[in-house]
Amino acid sequence: MDTSNRSVPGAQAVARAARLLRLVTSAAGDGAALQDLARTANLSRSTAHRLLSALRAEGLVDRDEESGLWMPGPELFLMGSVAAARYDVTALARDIVRSLAVKTEESAFLSVRRADETVCLLREEGSFPIRSFVLSEGVRFPLGVASAGLAILSFLPDHDVDAYLDRHPELSERWGRTHARAPLRRRLAETKERGYAVNPGLIVNGSWGMGAAVFDRTGRPEWALSLTGVEFRFGPDRIADLGRTLMAHAHQLSSRIAGARR
């Protein structure tokens, strides 16, 4: 947890509200129950409800009166429309993600780095009839967990990786022993050497993922393209082919982003 703003008045309340807002948007159209939001945010039900009510008053979240589930509010759409002009790369990436899905027949994704997480922005279904549903638009994962976040974390400077691991000692407790510092560092090194990440069913058994970082003009990994599918589709020989295709598309998108922002 970042402790740099603890001395700023109101910073803790803002951080808690922001955490709840991210959790609500991650649930997208399905909505999220108060008890689930409170548990995931490590808040009491009363504190979570108070913060959500304040966000609702500002139009940032909404509550379905029949189900009681919390959902994104109308103000987020307006804010997102303004922010999209600067931060949205989906228009640049859409045809590349579609091409990746067509060529591999697997589900293809674009994710963006947001602080210590990745957020899925685009999903394109492949033609193979059996699919993995681990990832969809709005879903967040910590860096180093899903293949997109593993690819991004692998290409960050060493001091940024060290600081990230220091901030998140809970990764192994939440995501399993394979996400402890030592095995995670091994996967990071393998990813950097290979050029792309492989997640061999570490989130959901039998659901594999691959990811390749997409870089901004300064060479920082700020996005990632990824693929998911069922385990038997990711044999050793095919992984190499998929990796080459994935990196080619990631390089194409990196070049396109750099050209568009000159």
PDB file of C-alpha atoms in Angstrom:
ATOM      1  CA  MET A   1       0.000   0.000   0.000  1.00  0.00           C
ATOM      2  CA  ASP A   2       1.218   3.495  -0.869  1.00  0.00           C
ATOM      3  CA  THR A   3       1.751   5.432   2.357  1.00  0.00           C
ATOM      4  CA  SER A   4       3.033   8.643   0.792  1.00  0.00           C
ATOM      5  CA  ASN A   5      -0.311  10.463   1.097  1.00  0.00           C
ATOM      6  CA  ARG A   6      -1.312   9.439   4.604  1.00  0.00           C
ATOM      7  CA  SER A   7      -0.471  12.926   5.929  1.00  0.00           C
ATOM      8  CA  VAL A   8      -2.744  14.623   3.359  1.00  0.00           C
ATOM      9  CA  PRO A   9      -6.139  15.415   4.933  1.00  0.00           C
ATOM     10  CA  GLY A  10      -8.866  13.265   3.415  1.00  0.00           C
ATOM     11  CA  ALA A  11      -6.449  11.112   1.415  1.00  0.00           C
ATOM     12  CA  GLN A  12      -7.548   7.869   3.085  1.00  0.00           C
ATOM     13  CA  ALA A  13     -11.224   8.526   2.345  1.00  0.00           C
ATOM     14  CA  VAL A  14     -10.421   9.386  -1.268  1.00  0.00           C
ATOM     15  CA  ALA A  15      -8.332   6.221  -1.651  1.00  0.00           C
ATOM     16  CA  ARG A  16     -11.122   4.085  -0.190  1.00  0.00           C
ATOM     17  CA  ALA A  17     -13.741   5.675  -2.424  1.00  0.00           C
ATOM     18  CA  ALA A  18     -11.519   5.222  -5.471  1.00  0.00           C
ATOM     19  CA  ARG A  19     -11.008   1.566  -4.579  1.00  0.00           C
ATOM     20  CA  LEU A  20     -14.772   1.034  -4.368  1.00  0.00           C
ATOM     21  CA  LEU A  21     -15.278   2.872  -7.646  1.00  0.00           C
ATOM     22  CA  ARG A  22     -12.767   0.602  -9.390  1.00  0.00           C
ATOM     23  CA  LEU A  23     -14.480  -2.484  -7.959  1.00  0.00           C
ATOM     24  CA  VAL A  24     -17.886  -1.310  -9.132  1.00  0.00           C
ATOM     25  CA  THR A  25     -16.625  -0.595 -12.642  1.00  0.00           C
ATOM     26  CA  SER A  26     -14.903  -3.993 -12.736  1.00  0.00           C
ATOM     27  CA  ALA A  27     -18.305  -5.635 -12.216  1.00  0.00           C
ATOM     28  CA  ALA A  28     -19.585  -3.596 -15.193  1.00  0.00           C
ATOM     29  CA  GLY A  29     -23.211  -4.304 -16.145  1.00  0.00           C
ATOM     30  CA  ASP A  30     -23.590  -7.243 -13.789  1.00  0.00           C
ATOM     31  CA  GLY A  31     -23.455  -5.035 -10.704  1.00  0.00           C
ATOM     32  CA  ALA A  32     -21.777  -5.757  -7.378  1.00  0.00           C
ATOM     33  CA  ALA A  33     -23.241  -6.567  -3.965  1.00  0.00           C
ATOM     34  CA  LEU A  34     -22.398  -4.379  -0.982  1.00  0.00           C
ATOM     35  CA  GLN A  35     -21.011  -7.275   1.059  1.00  0.00           C
ATOM     36  CA  ASP A  36     -18.688  -8.307  -1.779  1.00  0.00           C
ATOM     37  CA  LEU A  37     -17.465  -4.753  -2.300  1.00  0.00           C
ATOM     38  CA  ALA A  38     -16.838  -4.270   1.410  1.00  0.00           C
ATOM     39  CA  ARG A  39     -14.960  -7.566   1.732  1.00  0.00           C
ATOM     40  CA  THR A  40     -12.747  -7.004  -1.312  1.00  0.00           C
ATOM     41  CA  ALA A  41     -11.989  -3.418  -0.292  1.00  0.00           C
ATOM     42  CA  ASN A  42     -11.276  -4.543   3.290  1.00  0.00           C
ATOM     43  CA  LEU A  43     -13.921  -2.181   4.687  1.00  0.00           C
ATOM     44  CA  SER A  44     -16.812  -2.622   7.082  1.00  0.00           C
ATOM     45  CA  ARG A  45     -20.265  -2.769   5.471  1.00  0.00           C
ATOM     46  CA  SER A  46     -21.219   0.530   7.076  1.00  0.00           C
ATOM     47  CA  THR A  47     -18.110   2.326   5.805  1.00  0.00           C
ATOM     48  CA  ALA A  48     -18.524   0.875   2.312  1.00  0.00           C
ATOM     49  CA  HIS A  49     -22.196   1.868   2.236  1.00  0.00           C
ATOM     50  CA  ARG A  50     -21.412   5.410   3.397  1.00  0.00           C
ATOM     51  CA  LEU A  51     -18.772   5.880   0.710  1.00  0.00           C
ATOM     52  CA  LEU A  52     -20.932   4.345  -2.008  1.00  0.00           C
ATOM     53  CA  SER A  53     -23.827   6.589  -1.026  1.00  0.00           C
ATOM     54  CA  ALA A  54     -21.550   9.623  -1.342  1.00  0.00           C
ATOM     55  CA  LEU A  55     -20.393   8.440  -4.777  1.00  0.00           C
ATOM     56  CA  ARG A  56     -24.025   7.872  -5.766  1.00  0.00           C
ATOM     57  CA  ALA A  57     -24.952  11.417  -4.771  1.00  0.00           C
ATOM     58  CA  GLU A  58     -22.291  12.629  -7.222  1.00  0.00           C
ATOM     59  CA  GLY A  59     -23.554  10.337 -10.004  1.00  0.00           C
ATOM     60  CA  LEU A  60     -20.395   8.226 -10.030  1.00  0.00           C
ATOM     61  CA  VAL A  61     -22.181   5.015  -9.045  1.00  0.00           C
ATOM     62  CA  ASP A  62     -25.805   3.912  -9.082  1.00  0.00           C
ATOM     63  CA  ARG A  63     -27.828   1.297  -7.210  1.00  0.00           C
ATOM     64  CA  ASP A  64     -30.458  -0.967  -8.680  1.00  0.00           C
ATOM     65  CA  GLU A  65     -33.477  -0.668  -6.389  1.00  0.00           C
ATOM     66  CA  GLU A  66     -34.726  -4.208  -7.077  1.00  0.00           C
ATOM     67  CA  SER A  67     -31.484  -6.182  -6.788  1.00  0.00           C
ATOM     68  CA  GLY A  68     -29.601  -3.800  -4.499  1.00  0.00           C
ATOM     69  CA  LEU A  69     -26.514  -4.172  -6.701  1.00  0.00           C
ATOM     70  CA  TRP A  70     -24.145  -1.267  -7.277  1.00  0.00           C
ATOM     71  CA  MET A  71     -23.255  -0.229 -10.839  1.00  0.00           C
ATOM     72  CA  PRO A  72     -21.304   2.519 -12.639  1.00  0.00           C
ATOM     73  CA  GLY A  73     -23.092   5.877 -12.651  1.00  0.00           C
ATOM     74  CA  PRO A  74     -23.869   8.298 -15.490  1.00  0.00           C
ATOM     75  CA  GLU A  75     -21.148  10.794 -14.526  1.00  0.00           C
ATOM     76  CA  LEU A  76     -18.519   8.183 -15.347  1.00  0.00           C
ATOM     77  CA  PHE A  77     -19.650   8.173 -18.965  1.00  0.00           C
ATOM     78  CA  LEU A  78     -19.251  11.937 -19.192  1.00  0.00           C
ATOM     79  CA  MET A  79     -15.849  11.868 -17.509  1.00  0.00           C
ATOM     80  CA  GLY A  80     -14.736   8.971 -19.665  1.00  0.00           C
ATOM     81  CA  SER A  81     -15.737  10.790 -22.843  1.00  0.00           C
ATOM     82  CA  VAL A  82     -13.507  13.719 -21.901  1.00  0.00           C
ATOM     83  CA  ALA A  83     -10.578  11.524 -20.812  1.00  0.00           C
ATOM     84  CA  ALA A  84     -10.808   9.352 -23.926  1.00  0.00           C
ATOM     85  CA  ALA A  85      -9.405  12.098 -26.102  1.00  0.00           C
ATOM     86  CA  ARG A  86      -6.089  11.807 -24.282  1.00  0.00           C
ATOM     87  CA  TYR A  87      -5.912   8.267 -22.977  1.00  0.00           C
ATOM     88  CA  ASP A  88      -8.037   6.037 -25.196  1.00  0.00           C
ATOM     89  CA  VAL A  89      -6.105   3.915 -27.679  1.00  0.00           C
ATOM     90  CA  THR A  90      -8.922   1.499 -28.473  1.00  0.00           C
ATOM     91  CA  ALA A  91      -9.607   3.160 -31.829  1.00  0.00           C
ATOM     92  CA  LEU A  92      -5.970   2.579 -32.802  1.00  0.00           C
ATOM     93  CA  ALA A  93      -5.971  -0.982 -31.492  1.00  0.00           C
ATOM     94  CA  ARG A  94      -9.352  -2.387 -32.518  1.00  0.00           C
ATOM     95  CA  ASP A  95      -8.373  -3.751 -35.922  1.00  0.00           C
ATOM     96  CA  ILE A  96      -5.104  -5.128 -34.520  1.00  0.00           C
ATOM     97  CA  VAL A  97      -6.914  -6.989 -31.740  1.00  0.00           C
ATOM     98  CA  ARG A  98      -9.382  -8.312 -34.312  1.00  0.00           C
ATOM     99  CA  SER A  99      -6.540  -9.461 -36.567  1.00  0.00           C
ATOM    100  CA  LEU A 100      -4.905 -11.233 -33.627  1.00  0.00           C
ATOM    101  CA  ALA A 101      -8.122 -13.115 -32.887  1.00  0.00           C
ATOM    102  CA  VAL A 102      -8.617 -14.078 -36.531  1.00  0.00           C
ATOM    103  CA  LYS A 103      -5.054 -15.317 -37.065  1.00  0.00           C
ATOM    104  CA  THR A 104      -4.834 -17.306 -33.815  1.00  0.00           C
ATOM    105  CA  GLU A 105      -8.519 -18.342 -33.507  1.00  0.00           C
ATOM    106  CA  GLU A 106      -8.229 -17.540 -29.767  1.00  0.00           C
ATOM    107  CA  SER A 107      -9.851 -14.725 -27.796  1.00  0.00           C
ATOM    108  CA  ALA A 108      -7.683 -11.598 -28.048  1.00  0.00           C
ATOM    109  CA  PHE A 109      -7.514  -8.614 -25.697  1.00  0.00           C
ATOM    110  CA  LEU A 110      -6.065  -5.169 -25.192  1.00  0.00           C
ATOM    111  CA  SER A 111      -5.282  -4.165 -21.602  1.00  0.00           C
ATOM    112  CA  VAL A 112      -3.918  -0.926 -20.189  1.00  0.00           C
ATOM    113  CA  ARG A 113      -1.770  -0.342 -17.145  1.00  0.00           C
ATOM    114  CA  ARG A 114      -3.434   1.693 -14.408  1.00  0.00           C
ATOM    115  CA  ALA A 115      -1.072   2.143 -11.444  1.00  0.00           C
ATOM    116  CA  ASP A 116      -0.474  -1.374 -10.047  1.00  0.00           C
ATOM    117  CA  GLU A 117      -3.159  -3.083 -12.133  1.00  0.00           C
ATOM    118  CA  THR A 118      -4.135  -3.870 -15.681  1.00  0.00           C
ATOM    119  CA  VAL A 119      -7.624  -3.133 -16.999  1.00  0.00           C
ATOM    120  CA  CYS A 120      -9.048  -4.919 -20.032  1.00  0.00           C
ATOM    121  CA  LEU A 121     -10.228  -2.421 -22.662  1.00  0.00           C
ATOM    122  CA  LEU A 122     -11.053  -4.606 -25.667  1.00  0.00           C
ATOM    123  CA  ARG A 123     -12.046  -8.229 -26.229  1.00  0.00           C
ATOM    124  CA  GLU A 124     -12.356  -9.948 -29.601  1.00  0.00           C
ATOM    125  CA  GLU A 125     -13.608 -13.520 -29.774  1.00  0.00           C
ATOM    126  CA  GLY A 126     -11.696 -16.097 -31.780  1.00  0.00           C
ATOM    127  CA  SER A 127     -13.351 -18.670 -33.980  1.00  0.00           C
ATOM    128  CA  PHE A 128     -12.436 -21.693 -31.841  1.00  0.00           C
ATOM    129  CA  PRO A 129     -15.717 -22.819 -30.214  1.00  0.00           C
ATOM    130  CA  ILE A 130     -14.289 -23.566 -26.727  1.00  0.00           C
ATOM    131  CA  ARG A 131     -13.320 -20.342 -25.002  1.00  0.00           C
ATOM    132  CA  SER A 132     -11.874 -19.043 -21.768  1.00  0.00           C
ATOM    133  CA  PHE A 133     -13.886 -16.400 -19.935  1.00  0.00           C
ATOM    134  CA  VAL A 134     -11.281 -15.231 -17.431  1.00  0.00           C
ATOM    135  CA  LEU A 135     -11.000 -11.791 -19.031  1.00  0.00           C
ATOM    136  CA  SER A 136     -13.479  -9.259 -20.406  1.00  0.00           C
ATOM    137  CA  GLU A 137     -13.811  -5.489 -20.715  1.00  0.00           C
ATOM    138  CA  GLY A 138     -13.399  -3.719 -17.383  1.00  0.00           C
ATOM    139  CA  VAL A 139     -11.823  -6.654 -15.533  1.00  0.00           C
ATOM    140  CA  ARG A 140      -8.764  -5.754 -13.475  1.00  0.00           C
ATOM    141  CA  PHE A 141      -5.821  -7.840 -12.328  1.00  0.00           C
ATOM    142  CA  PRO A 142      -2.715  -6.887 -10.343  1.00  0.00           C
ATOM    143  CA  LEU A 143       0.464  -6.617 -12.378  1.00  0.00           C
ATOM    144  CA  GLY A 144       2.209  -9.972 -12.620  1.00  0.00           C
ATOM    145  CA  VAL A 145      -0.948 -12.082 -12.310  1.00  0.00           C
ATOM    146  CA  ALA A 146      -2.667 -12.273 -15.705  1.00  0.00           C
ATOM    147  CA  SER A 147      -0.484 -12.601 -18.803  1.00  0.00           C
ATOM    148  CA  ALA A 148      -0.970  -8.948 -19.794  1.00  0.00           C
ATOM    149  CA  GLY A 149       0.206  -7.709 -16.407  1.00  0.00           C
ATOM    150  CA  LEU A 150       3.074 -10.185 -16.384  1.00  0.00           C
ATOM    151  CA  ALA A 151       4.261  -8.876 -19.755  1.00  0.00           C
ATOM    152  CA  ILE A 152       4.054  -5.257 -18.612  1.00  0.00           C
ATOM    153  CA  LEU A 153       5.790  -5.870 -15.281  1.00  0.00           C
ATOM    154  CA  SER A 154       8.595  -7.793 -16.999  1.00  0.00           C
ATOM    155  CA  PHE A 155       9.640  -4.767 -19.034  1.00  0.00           C
ATOM    156  CA  LEU A 156       9.478  -2.166 -16.273  1.00  0.00           C
ATOM    157  CA  PRO A 157      12.816  -0.971 -14.839  1.00  0.00           C
ATOM    158  CA  ASP A 158      14.212  -3.182 -12.068  1.00  0.00           C
ATOM    159  CA  HIS A 159      13.681  -0.554  -9.384  1.00  0.00           C
ATOM    160  CA  ASP A 160       9.999  -0.255 -10.354  1.00  0.00           C
ATOM    161  CA  VAL A 161       9.603  -4.027 -10.118  1.00  0.00           C
ATOM    162  CA  ASP A 162      11.289  -4.080  -6.699  1.00  0.00           C
ATOM    163  CA  ALA A 163       9.036  -1.284  -5.443  1.00  0.00           C
ATOM    164  CA  TYR A 164       5.931  -3.036  -6.780  1.00  0.00           C
ATOM    165  CA  LEU A 165       6.785  -6.315  -5.043  1.00  0.00           C
ATOM    166  CA  ASP A 166       7.485  -4.435  -1.806  1.00  0.00           C
ATOM    167  CA  ARG A 167       4.058  -2.786  -2.018  1.00  0.00           C
ATOM    168  CA  HIS A 168       2.223  -6.048  -2.624  1.00  0.00           C
ATOM    169  CA  PRO A 169       3.357  -8.833  -0.293  1.00  0.00           C
ATOM    170  CA  GLU A 170      -0.232 -10.130  -0.413  1.00  0.00           C
ATOM    171  CA  LEU A 171       0.056 -11.496  -3.974  1.00  0.00           C
ATOM    172  CA  SER A 172       0.915 -15.038  -2.888  1.00  0.00           C
ATOM    173  CA  GLU A 173      -1.824 -15.105  -0.267  1.00  0.00           C
ATOM    174  CA  ARG A 174      -4.489 -13.980  -2.712  1.00  0.00           C
ATOM    175  CA  TRP A 175      -3.309 -15.664  -5.919  1.00  0.00           C
ATOM    176  CA  GLY A 176      -1.354 -18.676  -4.660  1.00  0.00           C
ATOM    177  CA  ARG A 177       2.232 -19.679  -3.964  1.00  0.00           C
ATOM    178  CA  THR A 178       3.189 -19.359  -7.624  1.00  0.00           C
ATOM    179  CA  HIS A 179       2.850 -15.589  -7.112  1.00  0.00           C
ATOM    180  CA  ALA A 180       5.322 -15.415  -4.243  1.00  0.00           C
ATOM    181  CA  ARG A 181       8.347 -13.215  -4.909  1.00  0.00           C
ATOM    182  CA  ALA A 182      10.810 -15.925  -6.017  1.00  0.00           C
ATOM    183  CA  PRO A 183       8.621 -17.805  -8.559  1.00  0.00           C
ATOM    184  CA  LEU A 184       7.174 -14.539  -9.844  1.00  0.00           C
ATOM    185  CA  ARG A 185      10.662 -13.162 -10.435  1.00  0.00           C
ATOM    186  CA  ARG A 186      11.539 -16.311 -12.374  1.00  0.00           C
ATOM    187  CA  ARG A 187       8.506 -15.830 -14.627  1.00  0.00           C
ATOM    188  CA  LEU A 188       9.417 -12.174 -15.116  1.00  0.00           C
ATOM    189  CA  ALA A 189      12.939 -13.113 -16.202  1.00  0.00           C
ATOM    190  CA  GLU A 190      11.617 -15.818 -18.555  1.00  0.00           C
ATOM    191  CA  THR A 191       9.125 -13.384 -20.049  1.00  0.00           C
ATOM    192  CA  LYS A 192      11.747 -10.722 -20.681  1.00  0.00           C
ATOM    193  CA  GLU A 193      14.096 -13.222 -22.314  1.00  0.00           C
ATOM    194  CA  ARG A 194      11.364 -14.814 -24.436  1.00  0.00           C
ATOM    195  CA  GLY A 195       9.614 -11.549 -25.300  1.00  0.00           C
ATOM    196  CA  TYR A 196       6.131 -12.640 -24.272  1.00  0.00           C
ATOM    197  CA  ALA A 197       4.430 -13.963 -21.145  1.00  0.00           C
ATOM    198  CA  VAL A 198       2.822 -17.363 -20.662  1.00  0.00           C
ATOM    199  CA  ASN A 199       0.289 -18.022 -17.908  1.00  0.00           C
ATOM    200  CA  PRO A 200      -0.179 -21.822 -17.682  1.00  0.00           C
ATOM    201  CA  GLY A 201      -3.556 -21.873 -15.958  1.00  0.00           C
ATOM    202  CA  LEU A 202      -2.413 -20.055 -12.807  1.00  0.00           C
ATOM    203  CA  ILE A 203      -5.638 -18.042 -12.450  1.00  0.00           C
ATOM    204  CA  VAL A 204      -8.185 -20.653 -13.563  1.00  0.00           C
ATOM    205  CA  ASN A 205      -7.132 -24.261 -13.958  1.00  0.00           C
ATOM    206  CA  GLY A 206      -7.084 -25.263 -17.626  1.00  0.00           C
ATOM    207  CA  SER A 207      -7.302 -21.681 -18.920  1.00  0.00           C
ATOM    208  CA  TRP A 208      -4.022 -20.508 -20.438  1.00  0.00           C
ATOM    209  CA  GLY A 209      -2.972 -17.013 -21.415  1.00  0.00           C
ATOM    210  CA  MET A 210      -0.196 -15.287 -23.308  1.00  0.00           C
ATOM    211  CA  GLY A 211       0.694 -11.601 -23.336  1.00  0.00           C
ATOM    212  CA  ALA A 212       3.051  -9.169 -25.059  1.00  0.00           C
ATOM    213  CA  ALA A 213       3.801  -5.646 -23.898  1.00  0.00           C
ATOM    214  CA  VAL A 214       2.918  -2.584 -25.969  1.00  0.00           C
ATOM    215  CA  PHE A 215       5.193   0.411 -25.478  1.00  0.00           C
ATOM    216  CA  ASP A 216       4.730   4.170 -25.557  1.00  0.00           C
ATOM    217  CA  ARG A 217       7.080   6.589 -27.336  1.00  0.00           C
ATOM    218  CA  THR A 218       9.480   6.620 -24.384  1.00  0.00           C
ATOM    219  CA  GLY A 219       9.786   2.838 -24.326  1.00  0.00           C
ATOM    220  CA  ARG A 220       7.636   2.225 -21.261  1.00  0.00           C
ATOM    221  CA  PRO A 221       5.216  -0.729 -21.301  1.00  0.00           C
ATOM    222  CA  GLU A 222       1.805   0.894 -20.804  1.00  0.00           C
ATOM    223  CA  TRP A 223      -0.460  -1.614 -22.581  1.00  0.00           C
ATOM    224  CA  ALA A 224      -0.462  -5.283 -23.528  1.00  0.00           C
ATOM    225  CA  LEU A 225      -2.045  -7.569 -26.097  1.00  0.00           C
ATOM    226  CA  SER A 226      -3.010 -10.995 -24.828  1.00  0.00           C
ATOM    227  CA  LEU A 227      -4.630 -14.282 -25.804  1.00  0.00           C
ATOM    228  CA  THR A 228      -6.583 -16.774 -23.728  1.00  0.00           C
ATOM    229  CA  GLY A 229      -7.778 -20.273 -24.492  1.00  0.00           C
ATOM    230  CA  VAL A 230      -8.100 -23.816 -23.215  1.00  0.00           C
ATOM    231  CA  GLU A 231      -4.979 -25.713 -22.221  1.00  0.00           C
ATOM    232  CA  PHE A 232      -4.814 -28.266 -25.045  1.00  0.00           C
ATOM    233  CA  ARG A 233      -4.578 -25.404 -27.557  1.00  0.00           C
ATOM    234  CA  PHE A 234      -1.268 -24.247 -26.047  1.00  0.00           C
ATOM    235  CA  GLY A 235       1.174 -27.040 -26.770  1.00  0.00           C
ATOM    236  CA  PRO A 236       4.919 -26.227 -26.971  1.00  0.00           C
ATOM    237  CA  ASP A 237       5.081 -25.933 -30.758  1.00  0.00           C
ATOM    238  CA  ARG A 238       1.954 -23.815 -31.036  1.00  0.00           C
ATOM    239  CA  ILE A 239       3.016 -21.532 -28.172  1.00  0.00           C
ATOM    240  CA  ALA A 240       6.077 -20.527 -30.207  1.00  0.00           C
ATOM    241  CA  ASP A 241       3.901 -19.696 -33.225  1.00  0.00           C
ATOM    242  CA  LEU A 242       1.389 -17.814 -31.094  1.00  0.00           C
ATOM    243  CA  GLY A 243       4.217 -15.906 -29.423  1.00  0.00           C
ATOM    244  CA  ARG A 244       5.608 -14.721 -32.746  1.00  0.00           C
ATOM    245  CA  THR A 245       2.161 -13.622 -33.907  1.00  0.00           C
ATOM    246  CA  LEU A 246       1.454 -11.898 -30.603  1.00  0.00           C
ATOM    247  CA  MET A 247       4.733  -9.965 -30.618  1.00  0.00           C
ATOM    248  CA  ALA A 248       4.278  -8.923 -34.241  1.00  0.00           C
ATOM    249  CA  HIS A 249       0.881  -7.435 -33.425  1.00  0.00           C
ATOM    250  CA  ALA A 250       2.216  -5.787 -30.262  1.00  0.00           C
ATOM    251  CA  HIS A 251       5.054  -4.196 -32.251  1.00  0.00           C
ATOM    252  CA  GLN A 252       2.559  -2.962 -34.840  1.00  0.00           C
ATOM    253  CA  LEU A 253       0.432  -1.331 -32.139  1.00  0.00           C
ATOM    254  CA  SER A 254       3.470   0.218 -30.410  1.00  0.00           C
ATOM    255  CA  SER A 255       4.515   1.783 -33.703  1.00  0.00           C
ATOM    256  CA  ARG A 256       1.003   3.020 -34.389  1.00  0.00           C
ATOM    257  CA  ILE A 257       0.682   4.615 -30.937  1.00  0.00           C
ATOM    258  CA  ALA A 258       4.056   6.320 -31.282  1.00  0.00           C
ATOM    259  CA  GLY A 259       3.127   7.702 -34.695  1.00  0.00           C
ATOM    260  CA  ALA A 260      -0.285   8.928 -33.563  1.00  0.00           C
ATOM    261  CA  ARG A 261       1.091  10.880 -30.599  1.00  0.00           C
ATOM    262  CA  ARG A 262       3.870  12.783 -32.318  1.00  0.00           C
TER     263      ARG A 262
END
